Amino acid sequence: MAQKHAQSRLLITGNLNNKQFQGHEGLREFLILSKCGFELWSLEKWSLSSSLKLRELTISHHLILSARKEGVEELWILHQNIDAVERKPNGMVGGTIVVKCKDFRIIQLDLNSGYEKFVNVANSLEWLSTLDNMTLLYPFFYRPVYNMLEDGWSAFRTESEFSKLLVPGSNEEWRISYVNKNFTVCRSYPSAVVVPKNIDDETLIAASKFRHGGRFPVLSYKHEGGSVLLRASQPLAGPGVKRCKEDEKLVNSVLGPGKKGYIVDTRSQSLAQSAKARGGGVEPEAHYPLWKRVQRPIDRQAVYLDSLAKLVDACNDVSCSIDKWMSRLESSSWLSHVKDSLNCACVVAQCIDQEGASVLLHGSEGLDSTLLVTSLCQIILNPDCRTVRGLEALVEREWLQAGHPFSLRHKKSCYSVGGSSVVPGGNKSGVIKGQQACTFLLFLDCVFQIHCQFPCSFEFNTHLLILLFEHSYSSQFGTFLGNCEADRERLELSKKTVSLWSHLNRPEVLPSLMNPMYEPNSKVIWPSVAPMSLILWRELFLRYSSASADGVSTRLKAASENTLHLNIKDKELRSKAAKLRRQLMELEKEAIEIGVLESPTSALLAESADATTGGTEVVAKNNSYP
Amino acid sequence: MEASAVGGMERRGSVYERIRCWLLTQPAAHDLDHFKGEPIGKKVEGVRMLDRFNVKKSFVGVLYLTATHLIFVDPESKKETWILHMHILSAEKMPLTTMGSPLQIRCKTFLSVTFVLPKERDCQEIYTTLQQLSKPVQLEDLYCFDYTASTEEVQKHVGWNFFDLQAEFQRMRVPNDAWSLTLLNKDYELCDTYPRYLFVPAAASTTVLMGSSSFRSKGRLPVLSYLHTNKAAICRCSQPLSGFSARCMEDEQMLNCILKANPNSKFMYVVDTRPKINAMANRAAGKGYENENFYENIKFQFIGIENIHIMRNSLQKLLEACEQKGPTMNNFLSAIEASGWLRHIKAVLDTSNFIVQAVQEGVSVVVHCSDGWDRTAQVCSLASLFLDPFHRTLQGFQALIEREWLAFGHKFVDRCGFLAGDQKEVSPIFTQFLECVWQLTNQYPCTFQFNERFLLALHDHVQSCQFGTFIGNCEKDRLDLRLHERTYSLWGYIANHMNEYMNPLYAAEENTDVLVPNLAPQNIRFWRGMYCRFESGVHPREVMSDMLLALCDHSSSLEDHIRLLTKRIDSLKAKIDSKKKSGETKVEEKIEDCVDNKTSYDKEISEQDEDVFKDEKVDSLVTVEQLASELKSVAVEWKTLRNVRECNCSTPFDHFSRKCHCWRCGEVFCTRCIDKHTALPGHDSQRAVPVCRTCYKELRRTFSVDSA
């Protein structure tokens, strides 16, 4: 997992200068009863590492359980990964601490060396897992031991991402505007946004005043046929007929002559109506006559986490009856959210691809369901997004630069909502009720569903999706820190931390993310959203549940390795056959020259030449996919 | 009506009579029109086939009723829907609509279609004919007795001798000193639903066997089903006729003999797969279960798999769940839950797992339910599958079905509803068994030699009655019907289609252990591939297993081709060398290149190949023409399966239709277009491989040219 430092031998590594907790001595006597297949260890033998001389302000970032024996797997958990800490005190003896992680893992620590130590450990864990000062987080201390070939921080800049659209001097109708370079027009937007060429920055500023959070319509994706996908936040139309000419001008400027577009709203009718009362609402039809309004409701992000919590709880309970499991799966509504999201994305993609119409998409704030749908749309429509780099670019464009507030949304996860879990630091700033959500995980699950239906159209395997899920919650990389580009600049992440993309794109890592069955598919892929087509993402949700502990995952891994071998073997055979054919032809020529073989009639010779070159031609064709 | 057909009084008669008559007097049936070789009994034009999900979208075409199939041809999309009469579960006339008279047909393969016929009279006629054709009154009217395979296919006798019960037990090292063969049932006198060869504890005397048999329902005494390598055995039987207090010394001795046959355990389990309440209810009818006090050292265990009626209703509900119109996710999930189907599947798996655990610990198990031919067949066969790697191969799986289902008398005729009559006896017991196997393949992707298509094919052919294999309720029935002489065997057909049913990920070296599946409820899945098979829209658009299968075929073709190429290169090389040695030609640089190349390839030639190569040198008769045809005959690149929507014959492909490559041209065809197998000149092995018709003709032409 992470790099092992000298400090890492500490159990709970933490800031020892902080007087708030001093209980680390007690950690020597952990008894760990782990639910993750770890053995029962007596930790008497543990000793604190000799390198206790931590520099001031140095904070270590892992909870490490180790038997200090060779060959026994160590368990490393980033404090940032800890979602909830539950205490079950047991009189003066000590007690049990249940550590619940954002990656759905649950670890139980049995401490039997006194109540005080038990409390100290629990306090330490809570304190460490809810650090508010982002600069104390692990990514700021993580230093890679390998050489970076490419800096992920600069790999997906707006300029390069839209370079096809923005060739200077071309007839393209788009430009990059730096109107937001100080993040004053829209706090959550990046400094560079793509807007219609004939719209000047003043219009953008005016339009931004008419949109929630200043998120004026910008380009998200341009399809082959020329139709485009715009995204924004809800207009601040309010209950009256407030209008904004600049916004109308901006929106209309993307429509070709005589063309109509769609405004797709991810909220339900009633939600959109009630938003009016709070100053939000919908584009008044009278002022947007060229646009047809469509409602494709997806639940608000606020309910996702509750849904996820129910799902994960159900997944963890392997002893319940199958009826109970089915009804819990159903009542979690998680798959319904997946279905709704995919459904909405399909509708938008249909407008764009089949009707050739442009679409403006928004929900209320434009930070969650909007991004979910625009990114899924691109998976469906754009073959590039189904490659490793393409997916990275998509996440960068549609989630990070588009201002999905990762730090806020992922501050807490499913184990902290509802239930009996004590929310550590629940009242501290940063944890705002209703602001935690798992929209990004929902996106990944939807991609997983499409992947299942088109297992050969994706360059990456589903393991990459799991990695993205993990790193978006806790990571040694800085990519998912902060809520928007403004935050990331303020924190100087690109200087002080390493990008996840730098890591994933290394030649050592990349092969493990590749799908052996990949055959580039340049077409639009339409997933089925029928209920029987959608399945539970077992590789993710059952990963740490005992439902998959019995080697299921190892066997599945073996299956994918077999697949890989079959593919490699076939490729080798193909090139070998082609090579041997060429060699045989040369020998044949040779043999005819020296008279070992009889010279054939000219017609036959031509035919045989056809046969060989025919073969190689196809090889060439096959290897040069666009 | 039956009498009239047998009596041969044809005249005009009903459609049914005409068809029966044609079947009886096949060669003389000139008076009927034909559709693709099938004589047509009735043809209706302007028929509308409704799309279940999209009422506005429907196809208009022609409906043909033939002796064996109902065929709908939609001229526009060139789609043909063939429904085997034997596959029809129910035909239902719906109320008249403005469009016409709708006829809904549900199939045992889980296809459900509605045709709207313009005239009510036609609908009525087809309806009544289907009623009669899909449910014959007697076994002799089943499809298998009329079916003849095309000449290219298998011979009639092939497959009937593939599996032999004695050989199967031999494989388990039975008979041995603890278990012996008894011939008491040679003439099916002891138990007419058991096989004639029974394996019982060597210590059990004839009196014990006969006494035990008389104390068991239908005479189904405890006999050996599977013997594990650790000497623990699985035995199967029916419920004892114990009532509230009856006991039978011989039966008690019988069970004791079974216990003693396993020296490693002091006790054994008696597993009653029924829910306790069902078993108790049976006591009132003079049946019931073993009393632990009467039998020495047994541990009695109820498990709770429901009976055939509950299973039948559960499947009905499951299918309704699949047929909901535009269901939401929650509608669907709650309907699946309400059907209880997955609960039953889990119960069967759990029970099998319980038996396997016991056997692994060295404890023998006696299994029964009521009559010991439904639940007992399910769990005994699954337990064998868990324990014995052989049964996870294609051969072994067929042997398992032959042993546990066919020999031990699972009532296929009654359970599958082949004949008209009591539909209360129909129950998806075998379907559940196949589903349990499918659930296991999900967790063990590399451990089973066969694939999902094999399970589906088995399911469909059990229902189709095309082969004699599953006709009859027990071994005796099959013998009496002389099925092995009069009908084809499914196993012969499967042997001919082996490559379609292979799991490309199968790794024999990994298939060694006892299966320990995780049966947590989260791992029991809904089998979309079976129950939603004909909803073409809901399946993965790219079928990984098919792509892998094609990949393996392709690799195998290339390997063969490479062997030949290497051989040719070596022989040419040798000739050039010998020519050079005789000093007639100068050495050229080019040849040296080839030498380098050659040495690198030499390493890869196996010993065997070199031997062949020496032979080759003797009769070295390679001509340029031959080389050319060899190169031409093997496609190095095969067309990708992606986005292939239809075959060259314009038959559209759907999710489960097998897409085949022609090994010569590399194009994709449907199974009907790729029925020819022939050796390719470019292959070293000269084995017969699939080619399309065009390529077949061309190959034939060159052969004849060559021979001339």
mmCIF file of C-alpha atoms in Angstrom, chain A residues 244-438:
data_model
loop_
_atom_site.group_PDB
_atom_site.id
_atom_site.type_symbol
_atom_site.label_atom_id
_atom_site.label_comp_id
_atom_site.label_asym_id
_atom_site.label_seq_id
_atom_site.Cartn_x
_atom_site.Cartn_y
_atom_site.Cartn_z
ATOM 1 C CA CYS A 244 -31.032 37.399 -17.754
ATOM 2 C CA LYS A 245 -30.462 38.394 -21.366
ATOM 3 C CA GLU A 246 -26.798 37.503 -21.183
ATOM 4 C CA ASP A 247 -27.544 33.982 -20.024
ATOM 5 C CA GLU A 248 -30.051 33.568 -22.823
ATOM 6 C CA LYS A 249 -27.531 34.882 -25.330
ATOM 7 C CA LEU A 250 -24.854 32.543 -24.041
ATOM 8 C CA VAL A 251 -27.118 29.528 -24.183
ATOM 9 C CA ASN A 252 -28.627 30.322 -27.560
ATOM 10 C CA SER A 253 -25.275 30.958 -29.158
ATOM 11 C CA VAL A 254 -24.508 27.224 -29.175
ATOM 12 C CA LEU A 255 -27.525 26.386 -31.296
ATOM 13 C CA GLY A 256 -26.999 26.258 -35.022
ATOM 14 C CA PRO A 257 -29.441 28.096 -37.242
ATOM 15 C CA GLY A 258 -32.870 26.529 -37.071
ATOM 16 C CA LYS A 259 -31.805 24.105 -34.380
ATOM 17 C CA LYS A 260 -33.467 23.437 -31.090
ATOM 18 C CA GLY A 261 -31.943 22.174 -27.928
ATOM 19 C CA TYR A 262 -32.911 20.432 -24.734
ATOM 20 C CA ILE A 263 -32.577 21.636 -21.189
ATOM 21 C CA VAL A 264 -32.391 18.509 -19.071
ATOM 22 C CA ASP A 265 -33.115 18.972 -15.396
ATOM 23 C CA THR A 266 -31.992 16.247 -13.012
ATOM 24 C CA ARG A 267 -34.520 17.319 -10.400
ATOM 25 C CA SER A 268 -38.099 16.224 -10.111
ATOM 26 C CA GLN A 269 -40.817 18.675 -11.105
ATOM 27 C CA SER A 270 -41.788 19.369 -7.525
ATOM 28 C CA LEU A 271 -38.232 19.887 -6.411
ATOM 29 C CA ALA A 272 -37.614 22.316 -9.218
ATOM 30 C CA GLN A 273 -40.796 24.169 -8.299
ATOM 31 C CA SER A 274 -39.926 24.397 -4.654
ATOM 32 C CA ALA A 275 -36.482 25.676 -5.565
ATOM 33 C CA LYS A 276 -38.195 28.763 -6.999
ATOM 34 C CA ALA A 277 -39.272 29.816 -3.565
ATOM 35 C CA ARG A 278 -35.645 29.905 -2.531
ATOM 36 C CA GLY A 279 -34.605 32.007 -5.473
ATOM 37 C CA GLY A 280 -33.616 29.158 -7.768
ATOM 38 C CA GLY A 281 -35.808 27.389 -10.250
ATOM 39 C CA VAL A 282 -35.942 26.760 -13.935
ATOM 40 C CA GLU A 283 -35.342 28.661 -17.132
ATOM 41 C CA PRO A 284 -38.639 30.439 -17.924
ATOM 42 C CA GLU A 285 -39.920 28.919 -21.140
ATOM 43 C CA ALA A 286 -40.922 32.276 -22.505
ATOM 44 C CA HIS A 287 -37.344 33.447 -22.528
ATOM 45 C CA TYR A 288 -35.803 30.234 -23.824
ATOM 46 C CA PRO A 289 -38.113 29.446 -26.738
ATOM 47 C CA LEU A 290 -35.522 27.395 -28.588
ATOM 48 C CA TRP A 291 -35.097 24.977 -25.727
ATOM 49 C CA LYS A 292 -37.311 22.125 -24.724
ATOM 50 C CA ARG A 293 -37.366 21.319 -21.038
ATOM 51 C CA VAL A 294 -37.024 17.688 -19.989
ATOM 52 C CA GLN A 295 -37.098 16.341 -16.465
ATOM 53 C CA ARG A 296 -35.130 13.220 -15.677
ATOM 54 C CA PRO A 297 -35.201 13.059 -11.924
ATOM 55 C CA ILE A 298 -32.310 11.550 -10.046
ATOM 56 C CA ASP A 299 -32.476 11.654 -6.288
ATOM 57 C CA ARG A 300 -30.574 14.423 -4.569
ATOM 58 C CA GLN A 301 -27.040 13.713 -3.470
ATOM 59 C CA ALA A 302 -28.134 14.001 0.152
ATOM 60 C CA VAL A 303 -29.869 10.628 0.053
ATOM 61 C CA TYR A 304 -27.036 8.713 -1.624
ATOM 62 C CA LEU A 305 -25.060 8.288 1.536
ATOM 63 C CA ASP A 306 -28.010 6.955 3.449
ATOM 64 C CA SER A 307 -28.657 4.540 0.622
ATOM 65 C CA LEU A 308 -25.023 3.455 0.595
ATOM 66 C CA ALA A 309 -25.075 2.966 4.362
ATOM 67 C CA LYS A 310 -28.039 0.628 4.069
ATOM 68 C CA LEU A 311 -26.428 -1.262 1.237
ATOM 69 C CA VAL A 312 -23.109 -1.713 2.999
ATOM 70 C CA ASP A 313 -24.837 -2.800 6.175
ATOM 71 C CA ALA A 314 -26.773 -5.390 4.223
ATOM 72 C CA CYS A 315 -23.609 -6.574 2.485
ATOM 73 C CA ASN A 316 -21.830 -6.996 5.787
ATOM 74 C CA ASP A 317 -24.577 -9.098 7.301
ATOM 75 C CA VAL A 318 -23.845 -12.503 5.802
ATOM 76 C CA SER A 319 -25.864 -14.418 8.336
ATOM 77 C CA CYS A 320 -29.268 -13.053 7.390
ATOM 78 C CA SER A 321 -31.733 -15.001 5.277
ATOM 79 C CA ILE A 322 -31.832 -14.535 1.569
ATOM 80 C CA ASP A 323 -35.248 -12.891 1.714
ATOM 81 C CA LYS A 324 -33.974 -10.445 4.246
ATOM 82 C CA TRP A 325 -30.944 -9.745 2.079
ATOM 83 C CA MET A 326 -33.098 -9.135 -0.982
ATOM 84 C CA SER A 327 -35.417 -6.814 0.858
ATOM 85 C CA ARG A 328 -32.500 -4.887 2.349
ATOM 86 C CA LEU A 329 -30.908 -4.625 -1.065
ATOM 87 C CA GLU A 330 -34.176 -3.291 -2.352
ATOM 88 C CA SER A 331 -34.812 -0.868 0.476
ATOM 89 C CA SER A 332 -31.315 0.549 0.190
ATOM 90 C CA SER A 333 -32.407 1.838 -3.249
ATOM 91 C CA TRP A 334 -28.797 1.910 -4.337
ATOM 92 C CA LEU A 335 -29.475 0.064 -7.577
ATOM 93 C CA SER A 336 -32.408 2.380 -8.217
ATOM 94 C CA HIS A 337 -30.025 5.302 -8.045
ATOM 95 C CA VAL A 338 -27.740 3.507 -10.463
ATOM 96 C CA LYS A 339 -30.656 2.875 -12.789
ATOM 97 C CA ASP A 340 -31.892 6.480 -12.638
ATOM 98 C CA SER A 341 -28.450 7.900 -13.260
ATOM 99 C CA LEU A 342 -27.812 5.630 -16.232
ATOM 100 C CA ASN A 343 -31.267 6.306 -17.537
ATOM 101 C CA CYS A 344 -30.766 10.052 -17.441
ATOM 102 C CA ALA A 345 -27.352 9.740 -19.067
ATOM 103 C CA CYS A 346 -28.847 7.614 -21.839
ATOM 104 C CA VAL A 347 -31.575 10.136 -22.503
ATOM 105 C CA VAL A 348 -29.081 12.972 -22.748
ATOM 106 C CA ALA A 349 -26.787 10.883 -24.929
ATOM 107 C CA GLN A 350 -29.715 10.049 -27.180
ATOM 108 C CA CYS A 351 -30.562 13.702 -27.666
ATOM 109 C CA ILE A 352 -26.978 14.397 -28.582
ATOM 110 C CA ASP A 353 -26.190 11.392 -30.734
ATOM 111 C CA GLN A 354 -29.452 10.415 -32.357
ATOM 112 C CA GLU A 355 -31.263 13.711 -32.601
ATOM 113 C CA GLY A 356 -28.127 15.750 -33.068
ATOM 114 C CA ALA A 357 -29.478 18.257 -30.584
ATOM 115 C CA SER A 358 -27.468 20.175 -28.028
ATOM 116 C CA VAL A 359 -28.231 19.727 -24.362
ATOM 117 C CA LEU A 360 -27.886 22.014 -21.380
ATOM 118 C CA LEU A 361 -27.830 19.993 -18.202
ATOM 119 C CA HIS A 362 -28.266 21.147 -14.653
ATOM 120 C CA GLY A 363 -29.704 20.184 -11.287
ATOM 121 C CA SER A 364 -29.669 22.681 -8.503
ATOM 122 C CA GLU A 365 -26.063 23.435 -7.598
ATOM 123 C CA GLY A 366 -24.585 21.629 -10.555
ATOM 124 C CA LEU A 367 -22.016 19.923 -8.362
ATOM 125 C CA ASP A 368 -23.360 16.405 -8.092
ATOM 126 C CA SER A 369 -26.031 14.866 -10.294
ATOM 127 C CA THR A 370 -25.097 17.247 -13.091
ATOM 128 C CA LEU A 371 -21.514 16.037 -13.108
ATOM 129 C CA LEU A 372 -22.656 12.444 -12.701
ATOM 130 C CA VAL A 373 -24.722 12.662 -15.852
ATOM 131 C CA THR A 374 -22.312 14.671 -17.979
ATOM 132 C CA SER A 375 -19.509 12.257 -17.205
ATOM 133 C CA LEU A 376 -21.602 9.136 -17.812
ATOM 134 C CA CYS A 377 -22.768 10.614 -21.082
ATOM 135 C CA GLN A 378 -19.207 10.882 -22.223
ATOM 136 C CA ILE A 379 -18.487 7.274 -21.293
ATOM 137 C CA ILE A 380 -21.379 6.300 -23.545
ATOM 138 C CA LEU A 381 -20.602 8.657 -26.400
ATOM 139 C CA ASN A 382 -16.878 9.106 -26.430
ATOM 140 C CA PRO A 383 -14.604 6.108 -27.028
ATOM 141 C CA ASP A 384 -11.648 8.075 -25.638
ATOM 142 C CA CYS A 385 -13.221 8.069 -22.192
ATOM 143 C CA ARG A 386 -13.065 4.295 -22.173
ATOM 144 C CA THR A 387 -9.278 4.271 -22.133
ATOM 145 C CA VAL A 388 -7.136 4.626 -19.014
ATOM 146 C CA ARG A 389 -5.960 8.097 -19.888
ATOM 147 C CA GLY A 390 -9.398 9.014 -21.100
ATOM 148 C CA LEU A 391 -11.006 8.075 -17.821
ATOM 149 C CA GLU A 392 -8.355 9.979 -15.906
ATOM 150 C CA ALA A 393 -8.982 12.992 -18.086
ATOM 151 C CA LEU A 394 -12.727 12.628 -17.612
ATOM 152 C CA VAL A 395 -12.391 12.525 -13.835
ATOM 153 C CA GLU A 396 -10.067 15.492 -13.982
ATOM 154 C CA ARG A 397 -12.345 17.552 -16.271
ATOM 155 C CA GLU A 398 -15.806 16.656 -15.080
ATOM 156 C CA TRP A 399 -15.168 16.116 -11.392
ATOM 157 C CA LEU A 400 -12.017 17.822 -10.178
ATOM 158 C CA GLN A 401 -11.882 20.891 -12.378
ATOM 159 C CA ALA A 402 -15.649 21.098 -12.507
ATOM 160 C CA GLY A 403 -15.588 21.595 -8.774
ATOM 161 C CA HIS A 404 -17.148 18.523 -7.208
ATOM 162 C CA PRO A 405 -16.332 19.242 -3.557
ATOM 163 C CA PHE A 406 -14.411 16.061 -2.789
ATOM 164 C CA SER A 407 -13.093 17.124 0.606
ATOM 165 C CA LEU A 408 -16.541 18.058 1.772
ATOM 166 C CA ARG A 409 -18.402 15.127 0.250
ATOM 167 C CA HIS A 410 -15.857 12.518 1.308
ATOM 168 C CA LYS A 411 -15.162 13.859 4.750
ATOM 169 C CA LYS A 412 -17.406 11.157 6.107
ATOM 170 C CA SER A 413 -18.883 8.097 4.566
ATOM 171 C CA CYS A 414 -21.538 5.444 5.067
ATOM 172 C CA TYR A 415 -20.561 4.374 8.581
ATOM 173 C CA SER A 416 -21.031 7.864 9.966
ATOM 174 C CA VAL A 417 -24.595 8.435 8.929
ATOM 175 C CA GLY A 418 -27.483 7.182 10.976
ATOM 176 C CA GLY A 419 -26.937 4.133 13.076
ATOM 177 C CA SER A 420 -25.374 4.220 16.462
ATOM 178 C CA SER A 421 -21.952 5.290 15.315
ATOM 179 C CA VAL A 422 -20.530 8.185 17.125
ATOM 180 C CA VAL A 423 -19.565 10.729 14.589
ATOM 181 C CA PRO A 424 -16.105 11.744 15.665
ATOM 182 C CA GLY A 425 -15.911 15.427 15.942
ATOM 183 C CA GLY A 426 -19.463 15.541 14.756
ATOM 184 C CA ASN A 427 -19.958 19.128 15.692
ATOM 185 C CA LYS A 428 -16.677 20.324 14.485
ATOM 186 C CA SER A 429 -16.595 22.577 11.525
ATOM 187 C CA GLY A 430 -16.275 20.858 8.211
ATOM 188 C CA VAL A 431 -18.850 18.208 8.810
ATOM 189 C CA ILE A 432 -22.041 19.822 7.668
ATOM 190 C CA LYS A 433 -25.118 17.756 7.684
ATOM 191 C CA GLY A 434 -26.310 16.852 4.197
ATOM 192 C CA GLN A 435 -23.062 17.866 2.593
ATOM 193 C CA GLN A 436 -21.525 14.414 2.748
ATOM 194 C CA ALA A 437 -22.360 12.283 -0.265
ATOM 195 C CA CYS A 438 -21.038 9.531 -2.442
#
